[in-house]
Short mmCIF file of C-alpha atoms in Angstrom, two decimals:
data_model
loop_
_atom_site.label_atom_id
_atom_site.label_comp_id
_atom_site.label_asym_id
_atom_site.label_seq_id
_atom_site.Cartn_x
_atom_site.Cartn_y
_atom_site.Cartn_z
CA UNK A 240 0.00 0.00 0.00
CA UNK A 241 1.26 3.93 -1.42
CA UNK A 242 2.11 6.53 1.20
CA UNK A 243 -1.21 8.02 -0.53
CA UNK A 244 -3.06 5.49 0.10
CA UNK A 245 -1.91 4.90 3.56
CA UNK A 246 -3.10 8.82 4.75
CA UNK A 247 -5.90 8.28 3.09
CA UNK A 248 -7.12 5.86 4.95
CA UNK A 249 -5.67 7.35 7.75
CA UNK A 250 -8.05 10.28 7.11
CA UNK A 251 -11.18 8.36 6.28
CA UNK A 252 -10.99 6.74 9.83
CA UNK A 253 -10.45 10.31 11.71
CA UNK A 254 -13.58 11.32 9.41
CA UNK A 255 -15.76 8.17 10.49
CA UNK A 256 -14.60 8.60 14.06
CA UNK A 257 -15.66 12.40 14.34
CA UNK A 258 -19.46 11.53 12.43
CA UNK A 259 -19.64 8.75 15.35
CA UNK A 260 -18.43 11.14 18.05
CA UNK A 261 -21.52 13.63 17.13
CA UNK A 262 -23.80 11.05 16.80
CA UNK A 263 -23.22 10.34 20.28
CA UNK A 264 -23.05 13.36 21.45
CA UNK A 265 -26.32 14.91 20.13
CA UNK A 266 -28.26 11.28 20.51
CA UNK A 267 -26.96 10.39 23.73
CA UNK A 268 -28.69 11.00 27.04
CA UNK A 269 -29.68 14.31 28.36
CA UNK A 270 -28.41 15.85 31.05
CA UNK A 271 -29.80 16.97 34.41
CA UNK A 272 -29.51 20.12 36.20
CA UNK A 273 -26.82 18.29 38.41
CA UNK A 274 -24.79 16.94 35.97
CA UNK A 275 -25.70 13.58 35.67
CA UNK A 276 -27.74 11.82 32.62
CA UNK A 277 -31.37 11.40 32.62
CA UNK A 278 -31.68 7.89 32.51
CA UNK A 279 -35.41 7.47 33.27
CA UNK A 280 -37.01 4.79 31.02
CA UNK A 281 -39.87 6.62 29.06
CA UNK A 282 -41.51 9.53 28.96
CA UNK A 283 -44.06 11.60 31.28
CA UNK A 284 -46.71 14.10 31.52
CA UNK A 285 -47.45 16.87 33.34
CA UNK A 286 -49.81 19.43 33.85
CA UNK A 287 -48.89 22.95 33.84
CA UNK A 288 -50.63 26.17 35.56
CA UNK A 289 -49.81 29.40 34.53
CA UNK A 290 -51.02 32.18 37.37
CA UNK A 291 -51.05 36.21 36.32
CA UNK A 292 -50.95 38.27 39.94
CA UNK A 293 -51.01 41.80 38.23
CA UNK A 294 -52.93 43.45 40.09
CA UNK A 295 -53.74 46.99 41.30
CA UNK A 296 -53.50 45.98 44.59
CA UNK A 297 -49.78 44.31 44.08
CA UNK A 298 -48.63 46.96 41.49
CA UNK A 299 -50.47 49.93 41.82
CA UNK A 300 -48.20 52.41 39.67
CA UNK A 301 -50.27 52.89 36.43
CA UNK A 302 -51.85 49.74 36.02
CA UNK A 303 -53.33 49.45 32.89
CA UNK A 304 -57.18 49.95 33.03
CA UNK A 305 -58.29 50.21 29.48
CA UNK A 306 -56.47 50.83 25.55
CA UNK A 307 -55.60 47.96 26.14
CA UNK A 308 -55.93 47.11 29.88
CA UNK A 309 -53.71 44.78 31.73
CA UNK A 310 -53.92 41.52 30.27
CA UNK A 311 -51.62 38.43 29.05
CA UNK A 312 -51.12 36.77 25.55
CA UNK A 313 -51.01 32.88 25.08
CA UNK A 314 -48.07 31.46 26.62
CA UNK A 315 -45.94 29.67 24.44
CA UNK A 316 -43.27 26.47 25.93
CA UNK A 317 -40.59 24.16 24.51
CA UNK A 318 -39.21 21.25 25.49
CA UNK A 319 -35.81 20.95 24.29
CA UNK A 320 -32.33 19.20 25.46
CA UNK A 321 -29.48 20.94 26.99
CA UNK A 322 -28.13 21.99 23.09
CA UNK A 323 -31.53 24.79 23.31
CA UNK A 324 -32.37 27.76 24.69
CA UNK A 325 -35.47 29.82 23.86
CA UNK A 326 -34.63 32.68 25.59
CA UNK A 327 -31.76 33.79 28.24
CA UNK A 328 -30.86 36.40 30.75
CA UNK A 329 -27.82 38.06 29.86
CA UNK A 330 -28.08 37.23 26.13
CA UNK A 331 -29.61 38.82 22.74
CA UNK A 332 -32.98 37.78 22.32
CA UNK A 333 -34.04 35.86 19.16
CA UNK A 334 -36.23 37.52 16.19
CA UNK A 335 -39.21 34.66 17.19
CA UNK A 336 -38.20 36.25 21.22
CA UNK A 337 -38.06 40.18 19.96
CA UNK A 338 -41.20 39.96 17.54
CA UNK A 339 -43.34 38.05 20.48
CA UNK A 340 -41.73 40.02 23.44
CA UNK A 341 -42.71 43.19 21.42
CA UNK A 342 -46.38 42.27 19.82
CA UNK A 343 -47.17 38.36 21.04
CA UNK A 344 -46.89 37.61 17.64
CA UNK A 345 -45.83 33.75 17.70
CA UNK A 346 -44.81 32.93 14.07
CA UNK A 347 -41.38 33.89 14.15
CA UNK A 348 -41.01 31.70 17.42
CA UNK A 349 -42.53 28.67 15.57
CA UNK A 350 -40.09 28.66 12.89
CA UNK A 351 -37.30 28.80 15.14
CA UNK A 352 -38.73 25.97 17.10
CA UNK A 353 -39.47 24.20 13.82
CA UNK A 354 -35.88 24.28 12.54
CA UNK A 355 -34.07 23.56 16.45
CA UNK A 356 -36.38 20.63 15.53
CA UNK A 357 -34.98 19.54 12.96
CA UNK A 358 -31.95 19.55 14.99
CA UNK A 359 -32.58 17.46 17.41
CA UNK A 360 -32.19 19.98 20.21
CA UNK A 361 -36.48 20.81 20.31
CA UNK A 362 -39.28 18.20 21.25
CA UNK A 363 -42.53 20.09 20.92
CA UNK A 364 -43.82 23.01 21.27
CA UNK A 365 -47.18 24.09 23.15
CA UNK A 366 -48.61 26.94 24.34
CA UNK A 367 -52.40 28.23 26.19
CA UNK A 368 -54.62 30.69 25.43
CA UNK A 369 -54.09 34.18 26.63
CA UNK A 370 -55.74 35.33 29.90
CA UNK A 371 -58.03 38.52 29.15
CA UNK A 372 -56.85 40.09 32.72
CA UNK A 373 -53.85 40.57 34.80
CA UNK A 374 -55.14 38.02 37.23
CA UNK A 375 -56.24 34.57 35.96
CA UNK A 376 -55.18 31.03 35.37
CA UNK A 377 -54.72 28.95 32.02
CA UNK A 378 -53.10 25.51 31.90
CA UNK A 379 -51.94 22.75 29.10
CA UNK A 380 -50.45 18.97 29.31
CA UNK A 381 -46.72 18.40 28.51
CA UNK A 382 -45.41 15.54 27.60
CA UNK A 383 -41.76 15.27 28.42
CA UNK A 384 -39.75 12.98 26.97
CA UNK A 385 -35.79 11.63 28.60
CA UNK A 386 -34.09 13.25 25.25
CA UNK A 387 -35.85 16.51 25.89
CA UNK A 388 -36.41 16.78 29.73
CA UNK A 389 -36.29 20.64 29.99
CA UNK A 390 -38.50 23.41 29.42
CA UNK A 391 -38.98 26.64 29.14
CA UNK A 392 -41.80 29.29 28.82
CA UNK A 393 -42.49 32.81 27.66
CA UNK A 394 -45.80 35.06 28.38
CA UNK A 395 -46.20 38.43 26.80
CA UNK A 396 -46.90 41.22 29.66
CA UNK A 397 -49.80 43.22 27.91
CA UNK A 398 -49.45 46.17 27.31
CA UNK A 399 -45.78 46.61 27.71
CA UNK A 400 -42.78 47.46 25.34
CA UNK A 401 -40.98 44.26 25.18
CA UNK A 402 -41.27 42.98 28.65
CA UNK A 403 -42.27 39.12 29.09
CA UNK A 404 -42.09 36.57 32.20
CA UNK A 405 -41.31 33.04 31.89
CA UNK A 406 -38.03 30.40 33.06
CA UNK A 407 -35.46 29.32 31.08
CA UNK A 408 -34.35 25.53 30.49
CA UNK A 409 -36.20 24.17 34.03
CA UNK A 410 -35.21 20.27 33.79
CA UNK A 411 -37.90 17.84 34.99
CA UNK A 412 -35.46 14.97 35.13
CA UNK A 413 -33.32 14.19 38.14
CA UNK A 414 -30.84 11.11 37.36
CA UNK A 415 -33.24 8.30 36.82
CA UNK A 416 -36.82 9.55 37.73
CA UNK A 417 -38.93 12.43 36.97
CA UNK A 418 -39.54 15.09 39.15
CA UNK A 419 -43.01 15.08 40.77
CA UNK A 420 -43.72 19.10 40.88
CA UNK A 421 -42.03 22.32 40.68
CA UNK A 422 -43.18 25.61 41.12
CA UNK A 423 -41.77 28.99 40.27
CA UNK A 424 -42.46 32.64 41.31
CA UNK A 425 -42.00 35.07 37.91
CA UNK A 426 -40.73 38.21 37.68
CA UNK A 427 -40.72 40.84 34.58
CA UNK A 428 -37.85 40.94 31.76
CA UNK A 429 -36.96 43.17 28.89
CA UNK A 430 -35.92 41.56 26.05
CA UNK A 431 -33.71 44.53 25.00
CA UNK A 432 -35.16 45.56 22.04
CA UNK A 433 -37.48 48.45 22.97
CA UNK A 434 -36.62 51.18 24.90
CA UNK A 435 -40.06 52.20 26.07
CA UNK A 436 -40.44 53.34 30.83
CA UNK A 437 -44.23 52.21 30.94
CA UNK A 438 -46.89 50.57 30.10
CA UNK A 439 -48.21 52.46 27.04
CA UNK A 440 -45.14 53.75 26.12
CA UNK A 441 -45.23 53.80 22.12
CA UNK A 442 -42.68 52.08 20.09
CA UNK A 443 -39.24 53.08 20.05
CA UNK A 444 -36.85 50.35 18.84
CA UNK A 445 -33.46 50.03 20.86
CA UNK A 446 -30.85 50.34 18.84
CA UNK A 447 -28.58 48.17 18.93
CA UNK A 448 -30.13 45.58 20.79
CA UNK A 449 -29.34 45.11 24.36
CA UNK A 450 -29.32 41.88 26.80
CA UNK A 451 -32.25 40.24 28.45
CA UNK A 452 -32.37 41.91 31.74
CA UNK A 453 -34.40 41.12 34.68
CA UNK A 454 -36.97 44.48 35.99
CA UNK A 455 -36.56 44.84 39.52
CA UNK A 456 -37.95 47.52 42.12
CA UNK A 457 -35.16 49.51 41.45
CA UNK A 458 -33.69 48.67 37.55
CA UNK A 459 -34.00 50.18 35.39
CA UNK A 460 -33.82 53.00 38.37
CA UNK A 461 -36.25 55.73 36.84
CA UNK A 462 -39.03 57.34 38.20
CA UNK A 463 -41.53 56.84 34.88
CA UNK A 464 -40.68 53.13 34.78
CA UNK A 465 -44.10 51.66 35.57
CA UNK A 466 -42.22 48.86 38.09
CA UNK A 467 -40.36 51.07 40.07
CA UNK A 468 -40.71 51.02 43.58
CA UNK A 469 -38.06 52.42 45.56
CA UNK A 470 -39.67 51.44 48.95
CA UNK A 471 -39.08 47.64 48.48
CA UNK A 472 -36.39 45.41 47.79
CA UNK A 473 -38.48 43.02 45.67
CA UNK A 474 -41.23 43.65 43.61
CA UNK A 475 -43.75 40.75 44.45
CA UNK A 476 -44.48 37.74 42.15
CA UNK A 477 -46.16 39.18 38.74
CA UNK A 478 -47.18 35.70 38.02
CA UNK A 479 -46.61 31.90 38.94
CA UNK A 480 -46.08 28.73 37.09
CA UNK A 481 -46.48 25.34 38.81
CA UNK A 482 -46.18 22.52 36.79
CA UNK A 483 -46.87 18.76 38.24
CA UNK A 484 -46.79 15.34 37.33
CA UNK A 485 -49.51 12.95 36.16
CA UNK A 486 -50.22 9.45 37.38
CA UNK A 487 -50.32 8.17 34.10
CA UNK A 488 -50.01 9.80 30.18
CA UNK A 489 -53.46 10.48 28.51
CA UNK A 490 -54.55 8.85 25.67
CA UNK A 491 -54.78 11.83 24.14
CA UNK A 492 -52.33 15.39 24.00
CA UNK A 493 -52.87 18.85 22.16
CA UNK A 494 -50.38 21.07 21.97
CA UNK A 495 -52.76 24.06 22.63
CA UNK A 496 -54.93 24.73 25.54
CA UNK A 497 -57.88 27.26 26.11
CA UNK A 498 -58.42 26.16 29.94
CA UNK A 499 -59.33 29.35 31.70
CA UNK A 500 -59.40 28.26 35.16
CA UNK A 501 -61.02 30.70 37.84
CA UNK A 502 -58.84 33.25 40.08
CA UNK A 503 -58.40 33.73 44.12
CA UNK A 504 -55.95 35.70 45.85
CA UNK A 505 -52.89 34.53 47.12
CA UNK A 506 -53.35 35.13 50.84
CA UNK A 507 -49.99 35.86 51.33
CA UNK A 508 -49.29 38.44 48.45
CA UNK A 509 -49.07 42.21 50.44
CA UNK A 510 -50.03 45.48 49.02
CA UNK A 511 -47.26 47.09 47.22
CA UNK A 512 -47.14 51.01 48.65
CA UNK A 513 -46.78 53.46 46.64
CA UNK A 514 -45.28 57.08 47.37
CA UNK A 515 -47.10 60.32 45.79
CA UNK A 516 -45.25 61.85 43.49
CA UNK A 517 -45.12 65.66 42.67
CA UNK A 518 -44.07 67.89 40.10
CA UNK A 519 -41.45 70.15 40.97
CA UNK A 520 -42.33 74.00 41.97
CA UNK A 521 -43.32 76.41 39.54
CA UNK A 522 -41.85 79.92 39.35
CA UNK A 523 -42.44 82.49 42.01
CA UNK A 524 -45.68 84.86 41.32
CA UNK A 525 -45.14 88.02 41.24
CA UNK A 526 -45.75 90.32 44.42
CA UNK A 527 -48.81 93.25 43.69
CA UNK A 528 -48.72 96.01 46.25
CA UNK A 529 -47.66 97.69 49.25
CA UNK A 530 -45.09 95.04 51.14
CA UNK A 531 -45.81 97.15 54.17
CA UNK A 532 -49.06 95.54 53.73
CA UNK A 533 -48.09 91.94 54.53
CA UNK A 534 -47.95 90.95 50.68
CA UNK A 535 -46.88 87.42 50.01
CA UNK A 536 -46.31 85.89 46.67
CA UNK A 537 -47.19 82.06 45.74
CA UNK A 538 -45.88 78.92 43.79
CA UNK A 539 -47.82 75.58 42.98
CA UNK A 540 -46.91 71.85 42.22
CA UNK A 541 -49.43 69.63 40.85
CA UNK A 542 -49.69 65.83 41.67
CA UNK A 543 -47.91 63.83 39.67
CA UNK A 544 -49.39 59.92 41.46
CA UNK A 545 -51.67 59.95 43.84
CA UNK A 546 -49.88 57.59 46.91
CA UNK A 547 -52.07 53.77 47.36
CA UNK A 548 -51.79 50.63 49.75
CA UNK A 549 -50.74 53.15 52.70
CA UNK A 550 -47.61 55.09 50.53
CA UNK A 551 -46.61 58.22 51.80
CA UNK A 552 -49.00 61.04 51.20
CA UNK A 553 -48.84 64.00 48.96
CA UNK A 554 -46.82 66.97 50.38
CA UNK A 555 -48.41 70.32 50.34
CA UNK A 556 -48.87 72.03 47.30
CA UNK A 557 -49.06 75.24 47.41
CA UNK A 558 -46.51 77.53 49.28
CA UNK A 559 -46.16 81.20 50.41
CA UNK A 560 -43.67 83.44 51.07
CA UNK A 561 -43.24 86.91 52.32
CA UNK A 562 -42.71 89.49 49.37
CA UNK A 563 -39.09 92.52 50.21
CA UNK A 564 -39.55 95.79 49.21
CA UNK A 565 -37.15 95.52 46.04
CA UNK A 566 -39.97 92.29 44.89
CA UNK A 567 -43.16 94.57 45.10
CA UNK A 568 -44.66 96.33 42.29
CA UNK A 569 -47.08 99.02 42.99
CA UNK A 570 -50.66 98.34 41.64
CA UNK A 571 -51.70 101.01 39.38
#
């Protein structure tokens, strides 16, 4: 055998041994959130329950009553292998993430699911039907399967710039068995790609595109953004997701659900206060007459939020002061 033909083969081999290194990588088992491979034998169901707590009561600071009031689109899940990830903190979002982050709009997000598919990295996709308030419940099955044990889940806050909740790649498989039931508080994110304060602020692309960042109480730390609360350290749950296992698999699965289940309130939610806010002083009036007749001149401030759930109350707002004699202008 040639010196040619030698490397050759030599190279052939390296080839087939790389094609049989992916192959195991990508069909191998998954892994769990500890490290170790979910080796359950089968697949599982589960039920999910998606809870919206936006409330006046929990976030006072101008809820949404009408065009449109506060509401949530159709939430939208994966199930996917460690390889995916429909959305992260810290990270760009995806056109399917911007376009239903920004509008709910759910076709870009199906074609990316669609082609991780093809991959091997996405199971199936599901998703519920929107919940007309801030406060309600909708749920769906999931079937998870030991190739694709985690999930994650996006809902649209609506209205709202780009801001969604949801978790990112939660895995339901622990070494060989299936977890029985997780649940998770949720908390608001900006996907980055509008750079709107509030609620109904109108459309203003960010450009360029920033990371998925968590809202908190005090981020983005200005006094229009319609989550910020200075007075506590953590803004409340603005929804919930619990998700638990079935005794067995149904006979039958759909990957969309319109179960609208009634509402209660958490008993142990509190009230969110909320300070009044003011405008800052107008100008000085001017002073008419005598000043040896006591005259005083004025300035005003006007009410900016009116305080709720026991926030500090509005300061005065109007003020006085004595007028000097170079200030006073004689009437005529």
């Amino acid at each position: 055998m040639t010196t040619s033909e030698l490397l050759s083969r030599s190279l052939q081999w390296q080839l087939l041994l790389a094609l049989l290194k992916l192959m195991v990588f990508y069909s191998g088992p998954a892994q769990a959130a500890n490290g170790k491979a979910c080796s359950v034998r089968g697949p599982t169901s589960y039920i999910l329950v998606f809870t919206g707590h936006w409330s006046p009561r929990a976030f006072p600071k101008q809820y949404p009553m009408y065009r449109p009031p506060a509401h949530w689109s159709k939430l939208i899940a994966m199930t996917h292998n460690r390889q995916y990830h429909l959305w992260r903190e810290g990270e760009l979002a995806s056109p399917g993430v911007r376009s239903f982050a920004e509008r709910g709009v759910t076709v870009d997000l199906g074609r990316e699911g669609r082609e991780a598919r093809k991959r091997r990295t996405v199971g199936a996709m599901y998703r519920t039907a929107g919940i007309l308030t801030g406060t309600g419940h909708s749920t769906t099955e999931l079937l998870m399967q030991p190739r694709n044990p985690q999930l994650s889940m996006m809902v649209k806050v609506v209205p709202s710039p780009d801001w969604f909740v949801g978790v990112d790649s939660v895995n339901l498989c622990e070494g060989d068995r299936w977890r029985q039931e997780v649940t998770f508080d949720l908390h608001p994110f900006d996907a980055g790609t509008d750079s709107g304060f509030t609620f109904s602020s109108p459309n203003y692309p960010t450009s360029p595109p920033e990371n998925i960042t968590q809202i908190t109480s005090q981020n983005p730390s200005h006094p229009a953004n319609s989550f910020y609360y200075p007075r506590v350290s953590e803004l409340p749950p603005l929804a919930t997701v619990r998700i638990m296992r079935q005794s067995r698999i149904p006979a039958r699965q759909t990957p969309l659900s319109n179960h609208i289940l009634p509402y209660s309130v958490p008993q142990y939610f509190s009230e969110t206060p909320l300070d009044c806010e003011v405008s800052l002083w107008s100008s000085w009036g001017m002073c008419l007459g005598s000043c040896a007749s006591g005259t005083v001149r004025h300035r005003t401030r006007y009410i900016l939020l009116r305080p709720a759930n026991s926030g500090s109350p509005c300061p005065e707002l109007e003020e006085q002061a004595q007028c000097s004699l170079h200030m006073c202008l004689s009437q005529q």
